[in-house]
Amino acid sequence: MPVLLLAGAGHAHLAVLRALRRACPAGWHVVLVEPQARINYSGMLPGWLAGHYSQAEIGLSVAELLAGAPVLWRRDTVIAVDAEARRVVLGNGQSLDFDLLSLAVGGQQAVPACRTPFLLPLRPLAGFMAAWQDWLRALPPQACPRIAVAGGGAAAVEVVMAVQTALKAWPGSEVSLLAQRDALLAGHADGVRAACLRQLQRKQIHLLDARLTVNAAGEACAGDQPLALDLLILATGSQAPGWLTGSGLALDAHGFVLADAGLRSISHPVIYAAGDVCTRQDMPHARSGVHAVRAGPVLAANLLACMRGEVVRARYVPRRASLYLLACGSRHALASWGRWHASGALWWYVKRWIDRRFLRQQRTAAMSLSDSPVRGD
Ligand SMILES: Cc1cc2nc3c(=O)[nH]c(=O)nc-3n(C[C@H](O)[C@H](O)[C@H](O)COP(=O)(O)OP(=O)(O)OC[C@H]3O[C@@H](n4cnc5c(N)ncnc54)[C@H](O)[C@@H]3O)c2cc1C
């Protein structure tokens, strides 16, 4: 029986699961490899950090997602792909052969090799959330922690403001953003960057205008200054999974899978990739949840066409501009859409409505067709 292997329960695979639930082509065996039992929605993570949401509100259980889908769940991690042999190797050492492979494994957090003990990478999100809770629980009431978030992208900005909100119960705490001023919110309009700087200032978050480096002694530094901190959160953007290097797949200069408009690998037509793990050869775009979600229906249409032996036609055409809503810790958000921007409490409520609706839709889609039990091993 031919096998469709879905690697990772990334955003685009949520649409694939919905499509498979509606009409799985007969004669195919579908396997999802995903290490986490709960996937946390990154868009709501800053809201969780700031105390607006509970952990249950921002997560989806994989078993819940797979309810009613004719999919076998292997709770494991892909650690290697052999594109020629059509085989993946799992963390437990087993290998799985596939006829069709779809990668939605996202990116990884780059962690600098340094001796500093207080580093906390944002990804994987589950690990970050557990470590943050432990750190916060261990903080004495009279503590004055010094904490910095490294990174200049939207995630770093949202996380640093959420951390500042979370630490309000510790009035002596010092919160900093370690990012080069010029690179802050790159790709967003100047007005958004200026509004962000104003928010940082208003919240007394220091901008350490430097890059994160590691000195010869192995210490984490802001530029060439060793950092004296209690915690450094790494939110420095996505890095390609290292195991893609030996896969035989065509990759871009940074190791991400090169895909065409149909999200198909440009070197191996039986392999698809969507979300942060891929780079569009014809139309490179930002790595963001927005694109990962929108690519989902295209990926689903093309995978199902392949399974039915039909011509692959769907193309993912990224919009010229997408709406980004950046939560500012308290109930306030910055809205950014191309050159346009706005800010205020209204946008925070819009963001909350969009994020909650997204999760509700995933849960409802699973529940409405959940007659058959989830298969797992
Ligand atoms: C704090 C934060 C806030 C953000 N806010 C926004 C926002 O508001 N808007 C926006 O557009 N973007 C936002 N982003 C960016 C967004 O999270 C990513 O672009 C998006 O998650 C990428 O989606 P993906 O489906 O490619 O991968 P992911 O969402 O990372 O999903 C990958 C899945 O694959 C699994 N996996 C990983 N490795 C393996 C493996 N080797 N084998 C099997 N499974 C594997 C993971 O467990 C995970 O379930 C934010 C990011 C962060 C960190």
Short mmCIF file of C-alpha atoms and ligand atoms in Angstrom, two decimals:
data_model
loop_
_atom_site.label_atom_id
_atom_site.label_comp_id
_atom_site.label_asym_id
_atom_site.label_seq_id
_atom_site.Cartn_x
_atom_site.Cartn_y
_atom_site.Cartn_z
CA MET A 1 0.00 0.00 0.00
CA PRO A 2 1.51 3.43 -0.92
CA VAL A 3 2.43 5.64 2.01
CA LEU A 4 1.95 9.37 2.50
CA LEU A 5 4.27 10.49 5.27
CA LEU A 6 3.50 13.79 6.98
CA ALA A 7 6.53 15.04 8.92
CA GLY A 8 5.54 17.49 11.67
CA ALA A 9 2.12 18.82 12.68
CA GLY A 10 3.03 22.26 11.35
CA HIS A 11 0.36 24.79 10.34
CA ALA A 12 0.08 23.60 6.72
CA HIS A 13 -0.55 20.02 7.80
CA LEU A 14 -3.65 21.09 9.72
CA ALA A 15 -5.30 21.77 6.35
CA VAL A 16 -4.01 18.44 5.02
CA LEU A 17 -5.56 16.61 7.99
CA ARG A 18 -8.87 18.38 7.34
CA ALA A 19 -8.76 17.37 3.65
CA LEU A 20 -7.87 13.76 4.49
CA ARG A 21 -10.75 13.61 6.95
CA ARG A 22 -13.15 14.74 4.23
CA ALA A 23 -11.86 12.45 1.46
CA CYS A 24 -8.79 10.29 1.87
CA PRO A 25 -7.95 8.65 -1.49
CA ALA A 26 -8.56 4.91 -1.19
CA GLY A 27 -5.65 2.52 -0.91
CA TRP A 28 -3.26 4.94 0.81
CA HIS A 29 -1.72 4.59 4.22
CA VAL A 30 -1.08 7.96 5.92
CA VAL A 31 1.40 8.43 8.78
CA LEU A 32 2.08 11.58 10.80
CA VAL A 33 5.42 11.83 12.60
CA GLU A 34 5.18 14.42 15.36
CA PRO A 35 7.09 14.35 18.67
CA GLN A 36 4.76 16.56 20.71
CA ALA A 37 1.45 15.36 22.17
CA ARG A 38 0.29 18.99 22.32
CA ILE A 39 1.18 21.61 19.79
CA ASN A 40 1.26 25.12 21.11
CA TYR A 41 0.12 27.96 18.89
CA SER A 42 3.04 30.39 18.62
CA GLY A 43 0.77 33.36 17.82
CA MET A 44 -0.73 33.09 21.33
CA LEU A 45 2.48 32.29 23.19
CA PRO A 46 3.18 35.95 24.04
CA GLY A 47 -0.37 36.20 25.42
CA TRP A 48 0.27 33.13 27.57
CA LEU A 49 3.54 34.61 28.83
CA ALA A 50 1.78 37.87 29.70
CA GLY A 51 -0.89 35.94 31.63
CA HIS A 52 -3.83 36.50 29.26
CA TYR A 53 -4.28 32.82 28.34
CA SER A 54 -3.94 29.52 30.12
CA GLN A 55 -1.75 26.80 28.65
CA ALA A 56 -4.85 24.84 27.65
CA GLU A 57 -6.19 27.81 25.67
CA ILE A 58 -3.14 28.07 23.39
CA GLY A 59 -2.65 24.39 22.60
CA LEU A 60 -4.16 21.65 20.50
CA SER A 61 -3.73 18.02 21.37
CA VAL A 62 -2.49 15.92 18.47
CA ALA A 63 -4.90 13.12 19.37
CA GLU A 64 -7.72 15.66 19.21
CA LEU A 65 -6.50 16.93 15.84
CA LEU A 66 -6.32 13.46 14.39
CA ALA A 67 -9.77 12.43 15.55
CA GLY A 68 -11.65 11.14 12.53
CA ALA A 69 -8.64 11.37 10.22
CA PRO A 70 -7.41 8.11 8.68
CA VAL A 71 -3.91 8.79 9.93
CA LEU A 72 -1.50 6.76 12.02
CA TRP A 73 0.43 8.91 14.50
CA ARG A 74 4.05 8.02 15.23
CA ARG A 75 5.08 10.05 18.26
CA ASP A 76 8.66 10.51 17.16
CA THR A 77 11.05 12.86 15.39
CA VAL A 78 12.41 12.69 11.86
CA ILE A 79 16.18 12.76 12.16
CA ALA A 80 17.15 12.00 8.55
CA VAL A 81 15.64 11.90 5.09
CA ASP A 82 17.00 9.99 2.10
CA ALA A 83 15.17 11.60 -0.79
CA GLU A 84 16.47 9.13 -3.41
CA ALA A 85 15.63 6.02 -1.40
CA ARG A 86 12.32 7.60 -0.27
CA ARG A 87 13.02 6.84 3.35
CA VAL A 88 13.08 8.74 6.63
CA VAL A 89 14.84 7.74 9.82
CA LEU A 90 13.12 8.36 13.15
CA GLY A 91 14.62 9.27 16.51
CA ASN A 92 14.09 5.71 17.74
CA GLY A 93 16.34 4.42 14.94
CA GLN A 94 13.55 2.91 12.85
CA SER A 95 13.16 3.87 9.22
CA LEU A 96 9.94 4.47 7.33
CA ASP A 97 9.59 4.21 3.56
CA PHE A 98 7.31 6.62 1.78
CA ASP A 99 5.84 7.17 -1.66
CA LEU A 100 4.93 10.77 -0.93
CA LEU A 101 6.51 12.93 1.78
CA SER A 102 5.35 16.28 3.09
CA LEU A 103 7.53 18.34 5.41
CA ALA A 104 5.94 20.86 7.80
CA VAL A 105 8.53 20.66 10.57
CA GLY A 106 9.13 24.40 10.88
CA GLY A 107 12.53 25.84 11.68
CA GLN A 108 14.80 25.43 14.65
CA GLN A 109 16.15 27.91 17.14
CA ALA A 110 19.81 28.71 16.60
CA VAL A 111 21.58 28.30 19.96
CA PRO A 112 25.10 29.78 20.13
CA ALA A 113 27.77 27.54 21.56
CA CYS A 114 28.57 29.34 24.79
CA ARG A 115 29.18 28.45 28.41
CA THR A 116 26.56 30.87 29.70
CA PRO A 117 24.13 28.84 31.82
CA PHE A 118 21.11 31.14 31.61
CA LEU A 119 20.13 30.63 27.94
CA LEU A 120 16.53 29.77 27.16
CA PRO A 121 15.69 29.10 23.48
CA LEU A 122 12.15 29.90 22.38
CA ARG A 123 11.89 26.70 20.34
CA PRO A 124 10.74 24.06 20.84
CA LEU A 125 7.86 25.99 22.38
CA ALA A 126 6.89 23.22 24.84
CA GLY A 127 10.42 23.15 26.27
CA PHE A 128 10.48 26.93 26.54
CA MET A 129 7.12 27.05 28.32
CA ALA A 130 8.10 24.44 30.88
CA ALA A 131 11.50 26.05 31.56
CA TRP A 132 9.96 29.55 31.86
CA GLN A 133 7.38 28.32 34.37
CA ASP A 134 10.11 26.64 36.43
CA TRP A 135 12.24 29.77 36.34
CA LEU A 136 9.35 32.01 37.36
CA ARG A 137 8.27 29.67 40.20
CA ALA A 138 11.81 29.70 41.58
CA LEU A 139 11.96 33.51 41.61
CA PRO A 140 11.80 34.83 45.21
CA PRO A 141 9.21 37.65 45.75
CA GLN A 142 11.92 40.19 46.52
CA ALA A 143 14.10 39.28 43.49
CA CYS A 144 15.21 41.90 40.94
CA PRO A 145 15.90 39.68 37.92
CA ARG A 146 17.80 40.93 34.89
CA ILE A 147 16.44 39.38 31.76
CA ALA A 148 17.00 39.98 28.05
CA VAL A 149 15.42 38.70 24.88
CA ALA A 150 17.78 38.35 21.90
CA GLY A 151 16.31 38.97 18.46
CA GLY A 152 14.87 41.81 16.45
CA GLY A 153 11.91 40.13 14.75
CA ALA A 154 8.23 40.18 15.60
CA ALA A 155 8.51 37.17 17.94
CA ALA A 156 11.33 38.78 19.96
CA VAL A 157 9.43 42.07 20.25
CA GLU A 158 6.23 40.35 21.39
CA VAL A 159 8.08 38.11 23.83
CA VAL A 160 10.09 40.90 25.47
CA MET A 161 6.94 42.96 26.07
CA ALA A 162 5.12 39.90 27.40
CA VAL A 163 8.03 39.15 29.75
CA GLN A 164 7.93 42.74 31.03
CA THR A 165 4.21 42.30 31.77
CA ALA A 166 4.81 38.94 33.46
CA LEU A 167 7.48 40.46 35.71
CA LYS A 168 5.32 43.32 36.99
CA ALA A 169 5.05 41.48 40.31
CA TRP A 170 8.83 41.94 40.63
CA PRO A 171 9.10 45.75 40.47
CA GLY A 172 12.91 45.82 40.50
CA SER A 173 13.26 43.64 37.41
CA GLU A 174 15.24 44.86 34.41
CA VAL A 175 14.06 43.79 30.99
CA SER A 176 16.09 44.36 27.81
CA LEU A 177 15.83 43.62 24.11
CA LEU A 178 19.12 42.65 22.51
CA ALA A 179 18.73 43.73 18.90
CA GLN A 180 20.38 46.11 16.50
CA ARG A 181 18.18 49.18 16.22
CA ASP A 182 18.50 49.25 12.42
CA ALA A 183 17.38 45.64 12.11
CA LEU A 184 14.43 45.92 14.49
CA LEU A 185 11.24 44.62 12.80
CA ALA A 186 12.99 44.47 9.44
CA GLY A 187 10.45 44.27 6.63
CA HIS A 188 7.85 46.30 8.51
CA ALA A 189 7.08 49.95 7.74
CA ASP A 190 9.10 52.70 9.46
CA GLY A 191 5.96 53.74 11.34
CA VAL A 192 5.65 50.29 12.92
CA ARG A 193 9.29 50.33 13.95
CA ALA A 194 8.90 53.80 15.48
CA ALA A 195 5.73 52.73 17.32
CA CYS A 196 7.56 49.68 18.60
CA LEU A 197 10.44 51.81 19.91
CA ARG A 198 7.92 54.05 21.69
CA GLN A 199 6.29 51.03 23.31
CA LEU A 200 9.67 49.71 24.47
CA GLN A 201 10.50 53.09 25.96
CA ARG A 202 7.10 53.44 27.66
CA LYS A 203 7.55 50.02 29.24
CA GLN A 204 11.14 50.82 30.29
CA ILE A 205 12.52 47.98 28.23
CA HIS A 206 16.13 48.80 27.40
CA LEU A 207 17.21 48.34 23.82
CA LEU A 208 20.74 46.94 23.86
CA ASP A 209 21.64 48.08 20.37
CA ALA A 210 23.99 45.22 19.51
CA ARG A 211 24.18 41.70 18.17
CA LEU A 212 24.37 38.62 20.37
CA THR A 213 27.93 37.29 20.15
CA VAL A 214 30.06 34.83 22.07
CA ASN A 215 33.54 35.93 23.22
CA ALA A 216 36.70 33.85 23.41
CA ALA A 217 35.87 32.89 27.00
CA GLY A 218 32.57 31.42 25.78
CA GLU A 219 30.42 34.14 27.38
CA ALA A 220 27.29 35.50 25.73
CA CYS A 221 27.85 39.18 24.87
CA ALA A 222 25.98 42.20 23.57
CA GLY A 223 28.49 43.14 20.88
CA ASP A 224 31.75 42.73 22.81
CA GLN A 225 30.27 43.33 26.29
CA PRO A 226 29.65 40.18 28.36
CA LEU A 227 26.03 40.06 29.49
CA ALA A 228 25.35 40.10 33.22
CA LEU A 229 21.89 38.53 33.27
CA ASP A 230 19.75 36.06 35.15
CA LEU A 231 18.05 34.86 31.96
CA LEU A 232 18.59 35.31 28.23
CA ILE A 233 15.73 34.22 25.99
CA LEU A 234 16.79 33.39 22.45
CA ALA A 235 14.29 34.54 19.83
CA THR A 236 16.76 35.00 17.04
CA GLY A 237 14.80 33.52 14.15
CA SER A 238 14.53 30.23 12.36
CA GLN A 239 17.36 28.00 11.29
CA ALA A 240 16.91 25.03 8.93
CA PRO A 241 16.85 21.56 10.52
CA GLY A 242 20.41 20.21 10.28
CA TRP A 243 19.27 16.78 9.07
CA LEU A 244 18.17 18.24 5.72
CA THR A 245 21.83 18.64 4.77
CA GLY A 246 22.39 14.98 3.99
CA SER A 247 18.93 14.43 2.47
CA GLY A 248 19.84 14.90 -1.19
CA LEU A 249 17.08 17.52 -1.48
CA ALA A 250 17.83 20.80 -3.26
CA LEU A 251 18.32 23.37 -0.47
CA ASP A 252 18.85 27.13 -0.41
CA ALA A 253 22.07 28.70 0.90
CA HIS A 254 20.75 28.45 4.48
CA GLY A 255 19.72 24.81 4.26
CA PHE A 256 15.94 25.25 3.75
CA VAL A 257 14.11 23.07 1.21
CA LEU A 258 13.74 24.78 -2.17
CA ALA A 259 10.16 24.42 -3.34
CA ASP A 260 8.20 25.59 -6.37
CA ALA A 261 4.83 27.36 -6.48
CA GLY A 262 3.05 24.06 -5.84
CA LEU A 263 5.19 23.58 -2.67
CA ARG A 264 6.96 20.68 -4.35
CA SER A 265 10.68 20.14 -3.91
CA ILE A 266 12.47 21.38 -7.03
CA SER A 267 14.69 18.28 -6.99
CA HIS A 268 12.32 15.51 -5.85
CA PRO A 269 8.72 15.68 -7.11
CA VAL A 270 7.43 13.21 -4.51
CA ILE A 271 8.51 15.52 -1.68
CA TYR A 272 6.58 18.62 -0.62
CA ALA A 273 7.45 21.27 1.97
CA ALA A 274 5.48 24.15 3.47
CA GLY A 275 5.93 26.71 6.21
CA ASP A 276 9.20 27.77 7.76
CA VAL A 277 11.10 24.71 6.51
CA CYS A 278 10.88 25.78 2.88
CA THR A 279 12.03 28.59 0.65
CA ARG A 280 10.10 29.38 -2.49
CA GLN A 281 12.54 29.40 -5.36
CA ASP A 282 10.35 31.58 -7.56
CA MET A 283 9.02 33.95 -4.93
CA PRO A 284 10.93 34.02 -1.61
CA HIS A 285 8.78 35.34 1.24
CA ALA A 286 9.06 35.87 4.98
CA ARG A 287 8.95 32.87 7.33
CA SER A 288 5.74 33.39 9.25
CA GLY A 289 2.72 31.57 10.55
CA VAL A 290 0.56 33.58 8.14
CA HIS A 291 2.25 32.00 5.11
CA ALA A 292 2.40 28.56 6.72
CA VAL A 293 -1.37 28.64 7.31
CA ARG A 294 -2.24 29.99 3.86
CA ALA A 295 -0.04 27.41 2.14
CA GLY A 296 -2.04 24.63 3.83
CA PRO A 297 -4.98 24.32 1.40
CA VAL A 298 -2.59 24.38 -1.59
CA LEU A 299 -0.45 21.68 -0.04
CA ALA A 300 -3.56 19.62 0.73
CA ALA A 301 -4.91 19.94 -2.83
CA ASN A 302 -1.58 18.92 -4.36
CA LEU A 303 -0.96 15.98 -2.04
CA LEU A 304 -4.44 14.62 -2.67
CA ALA A 305 -4.00 15.13 -6.44
CA CYS A 306 -0.76 13.10 -6.28
CA MET A 307 -2.48 10.36 -4.30
CA ARG A 308 -5.24 10.16 -6.91
CA GLY A 309 -2.77 10.19 -9.80
CA GLU A 310 -4.09 13.56 -11.00
CA VAL A 311 -2.17 16.55 -12.29
CA VAL A 312 -0.84 18.83 -9.56
CA ARG A 313 -2.28 22.26 -10.24
CA ALA A 314 -2.63 24.34 -7.07
CA ARG A 315 -0.13 27.17 -6.56
CA TYR A 316 0.52 29.18 -3.44
CA VAL A 317 0.66 32.86 -4.38
CA PRO A 318 1.67 34.90 -1.33
CA ARG A 319 -0.22 38.17 -0.98
CA ARG A 320 1.83 41.30 -1.46
CA ALA A 321 1.14 42.31 2.13
CA SER A 322 -0.21 40.44 5.13
CA LEU A 323 -1.70 41.82 8.31
CA TYR A 324 0.59 41.30 11.29
CA LEU A 325 -0.68 42.04 14.77
CA LEU A 326 2.06 42.35 17.38
CA ALA A 327 0.92 42.02 20.96
CA CYS A 328 2.59 44.48 23.34
CA GLY A 329 2.28 42.58 26.61
CA SER A 330 -0.61 44.52 28.06
CA ARG A 331 -3.90 44.63 26.13
CA HIS A 332 -2.40 46.69 23.32
CA ALA A 333 -1.15 45.66 19.87
CA LEU A 334 0.60 47.12 16.84
CA ALA A 335 -1.04 46.43 13.48
CA SER A 336 1.18 46.30 10.41
CA TRP A 337 0.01 45.80 6.84
CA GLY A 338 2.40 46.86 4.10
CA ARG A 339 3.07 50.59 4.60
CA TRP A 340 -0.01 50.99 6.79
CA HIS A 341 0.12 50.72 10.55
CA ALA A 342 -1.95 51.44 13.63
CA SER A 343 -1.84 50.62 17.30
CA GLY A 344 -4.11 50.43 20.30
CA ALA A 345 -6.29 48.18 22.42
CA LEU A 346 -8.66 47.50 19.52
CA TRP A 347 -5.92 45.61 17.65
CA TRP A 348 -5.19 43.47 20.66
CA TYR A 349 -8.84 42.40 20.75
CA VAL A 350 -8.79 41.79 16.96
CA LYS A 351 -5.71 39.62 17.40
CA ARG A 352 -7.34 37.70 20.23
CA TRP A 353 -10.44 37.14 18.11
CA ILE A 354 -8.40 35.90 15.10
CA ASP A 355 -6.16 33.62 17.17
CA ARG A 356 -9.02 32.10 19.15
CA ARG A 357 -11.05 31.59 15.99
CA PHE A 358 -8.11 29.81 14.34
CA LEU A 359 -7.78 27.35 17.20
CA ARG A 360 -11.55 26.90 17.48
CA GLN A 361 -11.71 26.06 13.76
CA GLN A 362 -9.06 23.35 14.14
CA ARG A 363 -10.86 21.83 17.12
CA THR A 364 -14.29 22.03 15.48
CA ALA A 365 -13.04 20.46 12.24
CA ALA A 366 -11.68 17.53 14.24
CA MET A 367 -14.75 17.14 16.45
CA SER A 368 -17.28 17.27 13.63
CA LEU A 369 -15.82 14.18 11.97
CA SER A 370 -14.44 12.27 14.92
CA ASP A 371 -16.37 8.99 14.59
CA SER A 372 -13.34 6.82 14.03
CA PRO A 373 -10.74 6.47 16.77
CA VAL A 374 -7.25 7.87 16.39
CA ARG A 375 -4.70 5.27 15.52
CA GLY A 376 -1.37 5.63 17.23
CA ASP A 377 1.63 3.61 18.24
C1 LIG B 1 6.54 33.76 20.04
C2 LIG B 1 6.23 33.70 18.58
C3 LIG B 1 5.18 34.44 18.08
C4 LIG B 1 4.88 34.40 16.74
N1 LIG B 1 3.82 35.13 16.29
C5 LIG B 1 3.51 35.08 15.00
C6 LIG B 1 2.38 35.80 14.53
O1 LIG B 1 1.67 36.46 15.29
N2 LIG B 1 2.11 35.75 13.19
C7 LIG B 1 2.88 35.00 12.33
O2 LIG B 1 2.57 34.96 11.13
N3 LIG B 1 3.96 34.31 12.75
C8 LIG B 1 4.28 34.32 14.06
N4 LIG B 1 5.36 33.60 14.50
C9 LIG B 1 6.14 32.80 13.55
C10 LIG B 1 5.48 31.45 13.42
O3 LIG B 1 5.44 30.81 14.67
C11 LIG B 1 6.21 30.50 12.48
O4 LIG B 1 6.49 31.15 11.28
C12 LIG B 1 5.34 29.29 12.25
O5 LIG B 1 5.19 28.58 13.46
C13 LIG B 1 5.90 28.36 11.23
O6 LIG B 1 4.97 27.35 11.07
P1 LIG B 1 5.39 25.89 10.58
O7 LIG B 1 4.12 25.19 10.39
O8 LIG B 1 6.34 25.98 9.46
O9 LIG B 1 6.21 25.26 11.80
P2 LIG B 1 5.86 25.07 13.32
O10 LIG B 1 4.72 25.89 13.72
O11 LIG B 1 7.17 25.26 14.02
O12 LIG B 1 5.43 23.54 13.43
C14 LIG B 1 6.38 22.51 13.22
C15 LIG B 1 5.84 21.22 13.82
O13 LIG B 1 6.73 20.16 13.45
C16 LIG B 1 7.16 19.44 14.60
N5 LIG B 1 8.54 19.02 14.33
C17 LIG B 1 9.65 19.79 14.42
N6 LIG B 1 10.73 19.07 14.06
C18 LIG B 1 10.28 17.84 13.73
C19 LIG B 1 10.92 16.66 13.27
N7 LIG B 1 12.23 16.61 13.08
N8 LIG B 1 10.15 15.56 13.04
C20 LIG B 1 8.80 15.60 13.22
N9 LIG B 1 8.14 16.70 13.66
C21 LIG B 1 8.88 17.80 13.89
C22 LIG B 1 7.05 20.41 15.75
O14 LIG B 1 6.87 19.71 16.98
C23 LIG B 1 5.81 21.22 15.34
O15 LIG B 1 4.62 20.62 15.79
C24 LIG B 1 5.67 33.61 15.85
C25 LIG B 1 6.74 32.86 16.36
C26 LIG B 1 7.00 32.88 17.70
C27 LIG B 1 8.14 32.04 18.22
#
